[in-house]
């Protein structure tokens, strides 16, 4: 059974570990909604299956899937991937799933944030999101992990931690009035401290240009280890991404982490720029109120949106001219892990990438 706990993780001695801490497994949700994924989700399902299969080489992988897609996902995915029925509105478990926290004594709990589809009725990406809102609770119930319900609208893709007390996030997302309009920046920081056990927040201003999540940090910057940050970058000063990445670089260069260290910032040159083709846009169902997909749309492409699995880095392949250099930087940043590239354009077309579709369950006892 999974109990609902009424205190906070920090008060009970729990904190969110870094993504590179050992996992007992990874969670994903199977894509299918035709107003987000082209051609009824079939190309995205192939990409998700490739990501899941790569992760499952190094740790157990569970795929949540709607009742309608259960048999299809079960047939497509290899038998060692666990497939469980979890109703959902879309397939971004980084955002709808729980954030697991550890107490360092073997205990594991989960934080269940409020989810409002990246902005609710003020710029959110679809309505309703009632099934996504239940995903975290269902995952924790399946795992018999106790749950804290956080009184904060938050998606997991909007935070990164170094596991030593530092959190990285963006003002564009966390201070967006369509998330927690009644809370000040200081009050939001207090909630992050209470629910993630962090002591210090580094605020970047904005995320990737045209990112439909309101600038999630997991698409622009991440820790590779304490003191080392990877930043999505472009050298092209005429690209609207330039100012955004430059501002992040300046802030990170001046920042100190929770332990008082300065940060080393490594630039990871972005793919492209990449744009949606007319053929790709034509494959997406038009539904009033959902995110429109137009030909020529600038895609929020970034190599920072990779996943750290046990023993492997699962990185998106997005641009043959840039993939190799990105893979080399990742290999250097993670010398103990094998870098595995997955063709990820179909995931990008849905509005995110590999980090956004995965959720780690860190190892407790
Ligand atoms: O990037 C993410 N964390 C989620 C992207 C959601 C896009 C929905 N179309």
Tab-separated table of C-alpha atoms and ligand atoms in Angstrom:
chain	number	residue	atom	x	y	z
A	1	UNK	CA	0.000	0.000	0.000
A	2	UNK	CA	1.052	3.602	-0.584
A	3	UNK	CA	0.272	5.978	2.304
A	4	UNK	CA	-0.453	9.673	1.864
A	5	UNK	CA	1.984	11.498	4.153
A	6	UNK	CA	0.976	14.811	5.678
A	7	UNK	CA	4.361	16.348	6.528
A	8	UNK	CA	7.007	17.313	3.925
A	9	UNK	CA	9.948	15.314	2.571
A	10	UNK	CA	12.555	17.707	4.001
A	11	UNK	CA	10.952	17.603	7.452
A	12	UNK	CA	11.182	13.797	7.309
A	13	UNK	CA	14.825	13.797	6.119
A	14	UNK	CA	14.160	13.081	2.403
A	15	UNK	CA	15.777	14.797	-0.602
A	16	UNK	CA	15.757	14.329	-4.373
A	17	UNK	CA	18.944	12.551	-5.507
A	18	UNK	CA	20.761	13.496	-8.710
A	19	UNK	CA	19.714	11.609	-11.827
A	20	UNK	CA	23.089	9.828	-11.914
A	21	UNK	CA	22.462	8.137	-8.531
A	22	UNK	CA	21.659	4.410	-9.015
A	23	UNK	CA	18.129	3.625	-10.229
A	24	UNK	CA	15.900	0.652	-9.468
A	25	UNK	CA	14.231	1.451	-12.764
A	26	UNK	CA	12.773	3.924	-15.228
A	27	UNK	CA	9.168	4.774	-16.063
A	28	UNK	CA	7.719	5.872	-19.399
A	29	UNK	CA	4.196	6.392	-20.815
A	30	UNK	CA	3.257	5.186	-24.304
A	31	UNK	CA	2.332	7.967	-26.825
A	32	UNK	CA	-0.923	7.890	-28.762
A	33	UNK	CA	-2.865	11.173	-28.873
A	34	UNK	CA	-3.311	12.094	-32.544
A	35	UNK	CA	-3.500	15.868	-31.958
A	36	UNK	CA	0.074	15.808	-30.652
A	37	UNK	CA	1.700	12.841	-32.394
A	38	UNK	CA	1.547	12.579	-36.163
A	39	UNK	CA	0.043	9.609	-37.979
A	40	UNK	CA	-1.834	8.404	-34.921
A	41	UNK	CA	1.359	8.206	-32.903
A	42	UNK	CA	2.910	5.344	-34.888
A	43	UNK	CA	6.312	7.008	-35.639
A	44	UNK	CA	6.513	8.294	-32.041
A	45	UNK	CA	5.717	4.818	-30.711
A	46	UNK	CA	8.679	3.442	-32.656
A	47	UNK	CA	10.948	6.129	-31.155
A	48	UNK	CA	9.627	5.511	-27.621
A	49	UNK	CA	10.169	1.762	-28.109
A	50	UNK	CA	13.794	2.438	-29.140
A	51	UNK	CA	14.365	4.615	-26.057
A	52	UNK	CA	12.739	2.037	-23.776
A	53	UNK	CA	14.751	-0.811	-25.270
A	54	UNK	CA	18.022	1.117	-24.860
A	55	UNK	CA	17.281	1.960	-21.216
A	56	UNK	CA	16.160	-1.609	-20.506
A	57	UNK	CA	19.662	-2.793	-21.411
A	58	UNK	CA	20.893	-1.184	-18.205
A	59	UNK	CA	17.913	-1.148	-15.798
A	60	UNK	CA	14.292	-2.338	-15.484
A	61	UNK	CA	11.874	-0.295	-17.586
A	62	UNK	CA	8.141	0.025	-17.002
A	63	UNK	CA	5.879	1.388	-19.745
A	64	UNK	CA	2.526	2.809	-18.651
A	65	UNK	CA	-0.077	2.525	-21.375
A	66	UNK	CA	-3.769	3.360	-21.850
A	67	UNK	CA	-6.259	0.465	-22.030
A	68	UNK	CA	-6.769	1.177	-25.747
A	69	UNK	CA	-3.063	0.750	-26.528
A	70	UNK	CA	-2.216	-2.051	-24.093
A	71	UNK	CA	-2.157	-4.885	-26.608
A	72	UNK	CA	-0.297	-2.857	-29.227
A	73	UNK	CA	2.402	-1.692	-26.791
A	74	UNK	CA	2.753	-5.202	-25.362
A	75	UNK	CA	3.297	-6.586	-28.867
A	76	UNK	CA	5.776	-3.881	-29.934
A	77	UNK	CA	7.915	-3.823	-26.764
A	78	UNK	CA	10.348	-6.618	-25.878
A	79	UNK	CA	9.115	-9.061	-23.198
A	80	UNK	CA	11.580	-7.893	-20.527
A	81	UNK	CA	9.901	-4.457	-20.527
A	82	UNK	CA	7.044	-4.383	-18.015
A	83	UNK	CA	3.834	-2.950	-19.510
A	84	UNK	CA	1.159	-1.728	-17.060
A	85	UNK	CA	-2.135	-0.025	-17.739
A	86	UNK	CA	-2.078	3.637	-16.698
A	87	UNK	CA	-4.708	5.941	-18.190
A	88	UNK	CA	-3.163	9.228	-19.324
A	89	UNK	CA	-3.779	12.327	-21.426
A	90	UNK	CA	-0.288	12.234	-22.966
A	91	UNK	CA	3.068	10.582	-22.581
A	92	UNK	CA	5.379	12.954	-20.628
A	93	UNK	CA	6.045	11.137	-17.369
A	94	UNK	CA	8.911	13.505	-16.499
A	95	UNK	CA	6.122	16.016	-15.934
A	96	UNK	CA	3.092	13.998	-14.864
A	97	UNK	CA	4.989	11.377	-12.842
A	98	UNK	CA	6.268	11.494	-9.263
A	99	UNK	CA	9.610	12.909	-8.171
A	100	UNK	CA	11.237	10.254	-6.004
A	101	UNK	CA	13.074	11.321	-2.848
A	102	UNK	CA	15.453	9.339	-0.598
A	103	UNK	CA	16.343	9.610	3.099
A	104	UNK	CA	19.846	8.127	2.792
A	105	UNK	CA	18.832	5.286	5.129
A	106	UNK	CA	17.147	3.144	2.498
A	107	UNK	CA	13.790	4.932	2.525
A	108	UNK	CA	12.096	6.029	-0.722
A	109	UNK	CA	9.038	8.298	-1.045
A	110	UNK	CA	7.438	10.139	-3.937
A	111	UNK	CA	6.346	13.737	-4.425
A	112	UNK	CA	3.071	14.147	-6.308
A	113	UNK	CA	2.958	17.676	-7.752
A	114	UNK	CA	-0.120	19.417	-9.132
A	115	UNK	CA	-0.111	19.030	-12.923
A	116	UNK	CA	-1.966	21.504	-15.179
A	117	UNK	CA	-0.789	20.525	-18.682
A	118	UNK	CA	1.904	23.237	-18.803
A	119	UNK	CA	-0.309	26.217	-17.993
A	120	UNK	CA	-3.907	25.138	-17.447
A	121	UNK	CA	-6.521	27.239	-19.216
A	122	UNK	CA	-4.005	30.115	-19.598
A	123	UNK	CA	-1.791	28.714	-22.341
A	124	UNK	CA	-1.712	25.054	-21.339
A	125	UNK	CA	-1.345	22.507	-24.111
A	126	UNK	CA	-4.598	20.543	-23.836
A	127	UNK	CA	-7.780	20.020	-21.841
A	128	UNK	CA	-8.599	17.928	-19.889
A	129	UNK	CA	-5.521	16.704	-18.022
A	130	UNK	CA	-7.411	14.779	-15.334
A	131	UNK	CA	-5.760	11.421	-16.124
A	132	UNK	CA	-2.232	12.899	-16.194
A	133	UNK	CA	-2.981	14.347	-12.768
A	134	UNK	CA	-3.381	10.782	-11.422
A	135	UNK	CA	-0.226	9.279	-12.982
A	136	UNK	CA	2.108	10.021	-10.041
A	137	UNK	CA	-0.289	8.512	-7.514
A	138	UNK	CA	-0.731	5.383	-9.646
A	139	UNK	CA	3.021	4.863	-10.100
A	140	UNK	CA	3.574	5.181	-6.344
A	141	UNK	CA	0.684	2.822	-5.608
A	142	UNK	CA	2.108	0.206	-8.017
A	143	UNK	CA	5.509	0.515	-6.290
A	144	UNK	CA	4.029	0.666	-2.757
A	145	UNK	CA	5.915	3.912	-2.185
A	146	UNK	CA	4.473	6.508	0.209
A	147	UNK	CA	3.367	9.823	-1.267
A	148	UNK	CA	3.618	13.490	-0.370
A	149	UNK	CA	1.053	15.685	-2.167
A	150	UNK	CA	2.800	19.006	-2.868
A	151	UNK	CA	0.632	22.148	-2.997
A	152	UNK	CA	2.549	23.408	-6.021
A	153	UNK	CA	1.948	23.254	-9.779
A	154	UNK	CA	5.218	21.834	-11.058
A	155	UNK	CA	6.517	19.587	-13.821
A	156	UNK	CA	9.591	17.432	-13.287
A	157	UNK	CA	11.166	18.826	-16.462
A	158	UNK	CA	11.303	22.270	-14.868
A	159	UNK	CA	13.852	21.234	-12.210
A	160	UNK	CA	17.286	19.648	-12.051
A	161	UNK	CA	19.278	18.906	-8.887
A	162	UNK	CA	22.930	18.107	-8.254
A	163	UNK	CA	22.103	15.814	-5.308
A	164	UNK	CA	24.207	18.023	-3.011
A	165	UNK	CA	21.615	20.686	-2.199
A	166	UNK	CA	21.475	22.720	-5.429
A	167	UNK	CA	18.471	23.114	-7.731
A	168	UNK	CA	18.544	24.578	-11.232
A	169	UNK	CA	15.373	26.049	-12.761
A	170	UNK	CA	14.015	28.863	-14.947
A	171	UNK	CA	11.999	31.955	-14.088
A	172	UNK	CA	10.192	31.655	-17.411
A	173	UNK	CA	8.500	28.484	-16.181
A	174	UNK	CA	8.319	28.559	-12.390
A	175	UNK	CA	7.345	32.235	-12.189
A	176	UNK	CA	4.899	31.994	-15.083
A	177	UNK	CA	1.494	33.273	-13.867
A	178	UNK	CA	-0.114	30.157	-15.348
A	179	UNK	CA	1.609	27.917	-12.782
A	180	UNK	CA	1.443	29.331	-9.213
A	181	UNK	CA	0.152	32.918	-9.533
A	182	UNK	CA	-0.496	33.375	-5.814
A	183	UNK	CA	3.080	32.521	-4.755
A	184	UNK	CA	6.107	34.836	-4.718
A	185	UNK	CA	9.539	33.688	-5.892
A	186	UNK	CA	10.595	33.269	-2.242
A	187	UNK	CA	7.499	31.195	-1.451
A	188	UNK	CA	8.169	28.965	-4.459
A	189	UNK	CA	11.775	28.480	-3.291
A	190	UNK	CA	10.474	27.482	0.156
A	191	UNK	CA	8.192	24.864	-1.407
A	192	UNK	CA	11.124	23.504	-3.433
A	193	UNK	CA	13.225	23.282	-0.287
A	194	UNK	CA	10.427	21.551	1.625
A	195	UNK	CA	9.665	19.008	-1.099
A	196	UNK	CA	13.080	18.345	-2.646
A	197	UNK	CA	15.379	18.840	0.335
A	198	UNK	CA	17.485	21.396	-1.544
A	199	UNK	CA	19.153	24.401	0.113
A	200	UNK	CA	20.010	26.657	-2.809
A	201	UNK	CA	18.243	27.544	-6.087
A	202	UNK	CA	20.021	28.813	-9.199
A	203	UNK	CA	17.546	30.739	-11.347
A	204	UNK	CA	18.095	30.913	-15.093
A	205	UNK	CA	15.957	33.445	-16.887
A	206	UNK	CA	14.587	31.593	-19.926
A	207	UNK	CA	14.763	28.186	-21.570
A	208	UNK	CA	14.904	27.170	-25.234
A	209	UNK	CA	13.281	29.430	-27.824
A	210	UNK	CA	9.741	28.309	-28.765
A	211	UNK	CA	9.663	25.621	-26.099
A	212	UNK	CA	5.980	24.950	-25.449
A	213	UNK	CA	6.651	24.055	-21.785
A	214	UNK	CA	7.362	27.728	-20.917
A	215	UNK	CA	11.092	27.115	-20.898
A	216	UNK	CA	11.717	23.911	-18.960
A	217	UNK	CA	15.256	23.780	-17.633
A	218	UNK	CA	15.684	20.180	-18.814
A	219	UNK	CA	15.820	21.383	-22.395
A	220	UNK	CA	18.450	24.079	-21.824
A	221	UNK	CA	20.796	23.096	-18.994
A	222	UNK	CA	21.558	20.236	-16.644
A	223	UNK	CA	24.118	19.071	-14.124
A	224	UNK	CA	26.509	16.353	-15.292
A	225	UNK	CA	28.022	16.140	-11.805
A	226	UNK	CA	28.186	18.580	-8.895
A	227	UNK	CA	29.946	21.709	-10.179
A	228	UNK	CA	29.569	20.852	-13.894
A	229	UNK	CA	26.657	22.190	-15.988
A	230	UNK	CA	25.945	21.417	-19.660
A	231	UNK	CA	24.261	24.293	-21.508
A	232	UNK	CA	22.501	24.258	-24.880
A	233	UNK	CA	24.290	26.809	-27.031
A	234	UNK	CA	24.471	28.500	-30.423
A	235	UNK	CA	27.270	30.679	-31.821
A	236	UNK	CA	24.820	32.362	-34.214
A	237	UNK	CA	24.029	35.755	-32.712
A	238	UNK	CA	21.131	36.235	-35.157
A	239	UNK	CA	19.383	33.125	-33.779
A	240	UNK	CA	16.732	34.004	-31.137
A	241	UNK	CA	18.281	31.239	-29.044
A	242	UNK	CA	21.548	33.134	-28.729
A	243	UNK	CA	20.395	35.771	-26.207
A	244	UNK	CA	18.710	33.097	-24.119
A	245	UNK	CA	21.758	30.842	-23.962
A	246	UNK	CA	24.085	33.807	-23.407
A	247	UNK	CA	22.032	34.980	-20.435
A	248	UNK	CA	22.127	31.445	-18.977
A	249	UNK	CA	25.889	31.318	-19.507
A	250	UNK	CA	26.372	34.635	-17.703
A	251	UNK	CA	24.186	33.631	-14.762
A	252	UNK	CA	25.806	30.199	-14.443
A	253	UNK	CA	29.283	31.707	-14.647
A	254	UNK	CA	28.493	33.964	-11.686
A	255	UNK	CA	26.521	31.383	-9.680
A	256	UNK	CA	27.678	29.399	-6.681
A	257	UNK	CA	26.139	26.061	-5.748
A	258	UNK	CA	24.866	24.962	-2.329
A	259	UNK	CA	28.417	24.006	-1.327
A	260	UNK	CA	29.811	27.405	-2.368
A	261	UNK	CA	31.514	26.069	-5.534
A	262	UNK	CA	31.682	28.018	-8.792
A	263	UNK	CA	30.315	26.091	-11.762
A	264	UNK	CA	32.147	24.884	-14.830
A	265	UNK	CA	29.842	25.455	-17.833
A	266	UNK	CA	30.250	23.285	-20.938
A	267	UNK	CA	28.486	24.434	-24.122
A	268	UNK	CA	26.578	21.807	-26.071
A	269	UNK	CA	25.902	23.300	-29.511
A	270	UNK	CA	22.239	22.962	-30.465
A	271	UNK	CA	21.079	20.936	-33.497
A	272	UNK	CA	19.861	22.745	-36.595
A	273	UNK	CA	17.992	25.068	-36.186
A	274	UNK	CA	15.257	22.576	-37.007
A	275	UNK	CA	11.746	23.251	-38.347
A	276	UNK	CA	8.566	21.189	-38.772
A	277	UNK	CA	8.004	20.136	-42.382
A	278	UNK	CA	4.659	20.465	-44.186
A	279	UNK	CA	4.386	16.682	-44.346
A	280	UNK	CA	4.983	16.328	-40.616
A	281	UNK	CA	2.449	19.042	-39.763
A	282	UNK	CA	-0.167	17.474	-42.053
A	283	UNK	CA	-0.003	14.218	-40.078
A	284	UNK	CA	-1.213	15.805	-36.814
A	285	UNK	CA	-4.985	15.959	-36.152
A	286	UNK	CA	-6.303	19.469	-35.673
A	287	UNK	CA	-8.253	19.798	-32.410
A	288	UNK	CA	-9.502	23.153	-31.108
A	289	UNK	CA	-7.666	24.015	-27.875
A	290	UNK	CA	-4.686	21.738	-28.512
A	291	UNK	CA	-1.239	22.958	-29.495
A	292	UNK	CA	-1.301	23.758	-33.254
A	293	UNK	CA	1.384	22.140	-35.440
A	294	UNK	CA	2.113	24.352	-38.442
A	295	UNK	CA	4.627	23.813	-41.261
A	296	UNK	CA	7.768	25.841	-40.611
A	297	UNK	CA	7.336	25.799	-36.813
A	298	UNK	CA	10.726	26.246	-35.117
A	299	UNK	CA	11.351	23.145	-33.033
A	300	UNK	CA	12.783	23.442	-29.526
A	301	UNK	CA	15.678	21.122	-30.308
A	302	UNK	CA	18.474	20.554	-27.782
A	303	UNK	CA	21.022	17.877	-26.933
A	304	UNK	CA	20.656	18.686	-23.224
A	305	UNK	CA	17.402	16.714	-23.224
A	306	UNK	CA	19.151	13.354	-22.657
A	307	UNK	CA	18.597	10.732	-19.957
A	308	UNK	CA	21.113	9.394	-17.454
A	309	UNK	CA	20.418	5.662	-17.030
A	310	UNK	CA	22.476	3.220	-14.933
A	311	UNK	CA	25.633	2.839	-16.992
A	312	UNK	CA	24.360	4.711	-20.067
A	313	UNK	CA	23.492	8.123	-21.450
A	314	UNK	CA	20.522	7.952	-23.812
A	315	UNK	CA	20.898	10.954	-26.098
A	316	UNK	CA	18.692	12.312	-28.899
A	317	UNK	CA	20.035	12.172	-32.452
A	318	UNK	CA	18.621	15.210	-34.205
A	319	UNK	CA	21.065	16.567	-36.771
A	320	UNK	CA	23.787	14.509	-38.493
A	321	UNK	CA	26.000	17.619	-38.676
A	322	UNK	CA	25.975	18.100	-34.896
A	323	UNK	CA	25.176	14.705	-33.337
A	324	UNK	CA	28.795	13.490	-33.272
A	325	UNK	CA	30.190	16.524	-31.467
A	326	UNK	CA	27.374	16.379	-28.908
A	327	UNK	CA	28.023	12.674	-28.297
A	328	UNK	CA	31.723	13.392	-27.697
A	329	UNK	CA	30.944	16.072	-25.120
A	330	UNK	CA	28.535	13.745	-23.331
A	331	UNK	CA	31.072	10.916	-23.351
A	332	UNK	CA	33.623	13.230	-21.734
A	333	UNK	CA	31.140	14.517	-19.167
A	334	UNK	CA	30.097	10.966	-18.227
A	335	UNK	CA	33.276	8.878	-18.576
A	336	UNK	CA	31.768	5.870	-16.766
A	337	UNK	CA	28.710	5.552	-19.016
A	338	UNK	CA	28.227	4.417	-22.579
A	339	UNK	CA	26.595	7.075	-24.802
A	340	UNK	CA	23.775	5.621	-26.874
A	341	UNK	CA	22.080	7.795	-29.529
A	342	UNK	CA	18.442	7.321	-30.534
A	343	UNK	CA	16.821	8.934	-33.552
A	344	UNK	CA	14.582	11.382	-31.710
A	345	UNK	CA	13.011	13.694	-34.269
A	346	UNK	CA	9.593	12.118	-33.760
A	347	UNK	CA	9.801	12.848	-30.015
A	348	UNK	CA	10.895	16.412	-30.748
A	349	UNK	CA	7.863	16.883	-33.015
A	350	UNK	CA	5.643	16.181	-30.002
A	351	UNK	CA	7.230	19.055	-28.070
A	352	UNK	CA	9.963	17.513	-25.937
A	353	UNK	CA	12.670	14.899	-25.943
A	354	UNK	CA	14.182	11.871	-24.209
A	355	UNK	CA	14.509	13.442	-20.751
A	356	UNK	CA	10.871	14.576	-20.897
A	357	UNK	CA	9.547	11.076	-21.603
A	358	UNK	CA	11.462	9.268	-18.840
A	359	UNK	CA	11.313	9.296	-15.031
A	360	UNK	CA	13.940	7.643	-12.867
A	361	UNK	CA	13.102	5.693	-9.753
A	362	UNK	CA	16.218	5.940	-7.586
A	363	UNK	CA	17.342	2.980	-5.520
A	364	UNK	CA	16.550	3.076	-1.826
A	365	UNK	CA	17.102	0.043	0.298
B	1	LIG	O1	9.318	18.845	-22.456
B	1	LIG	C1	8.583	18.333	-21.689
B	1	LIG	N1	8.962	18.069	-20.459
B	1	LIG	C2	7.195	18.030	-22.038
B	1	LIG	C3	6.798	18.524	-23.344
B	1	LIG	C4	5.318	18.475	-23.465
B	1	LIG	C5	4.886	18.763	-24.820
B	1	LIG	C6	3.457	18.446	-25.017
B	1	LIG	N2	3.071	18.583	-26.369
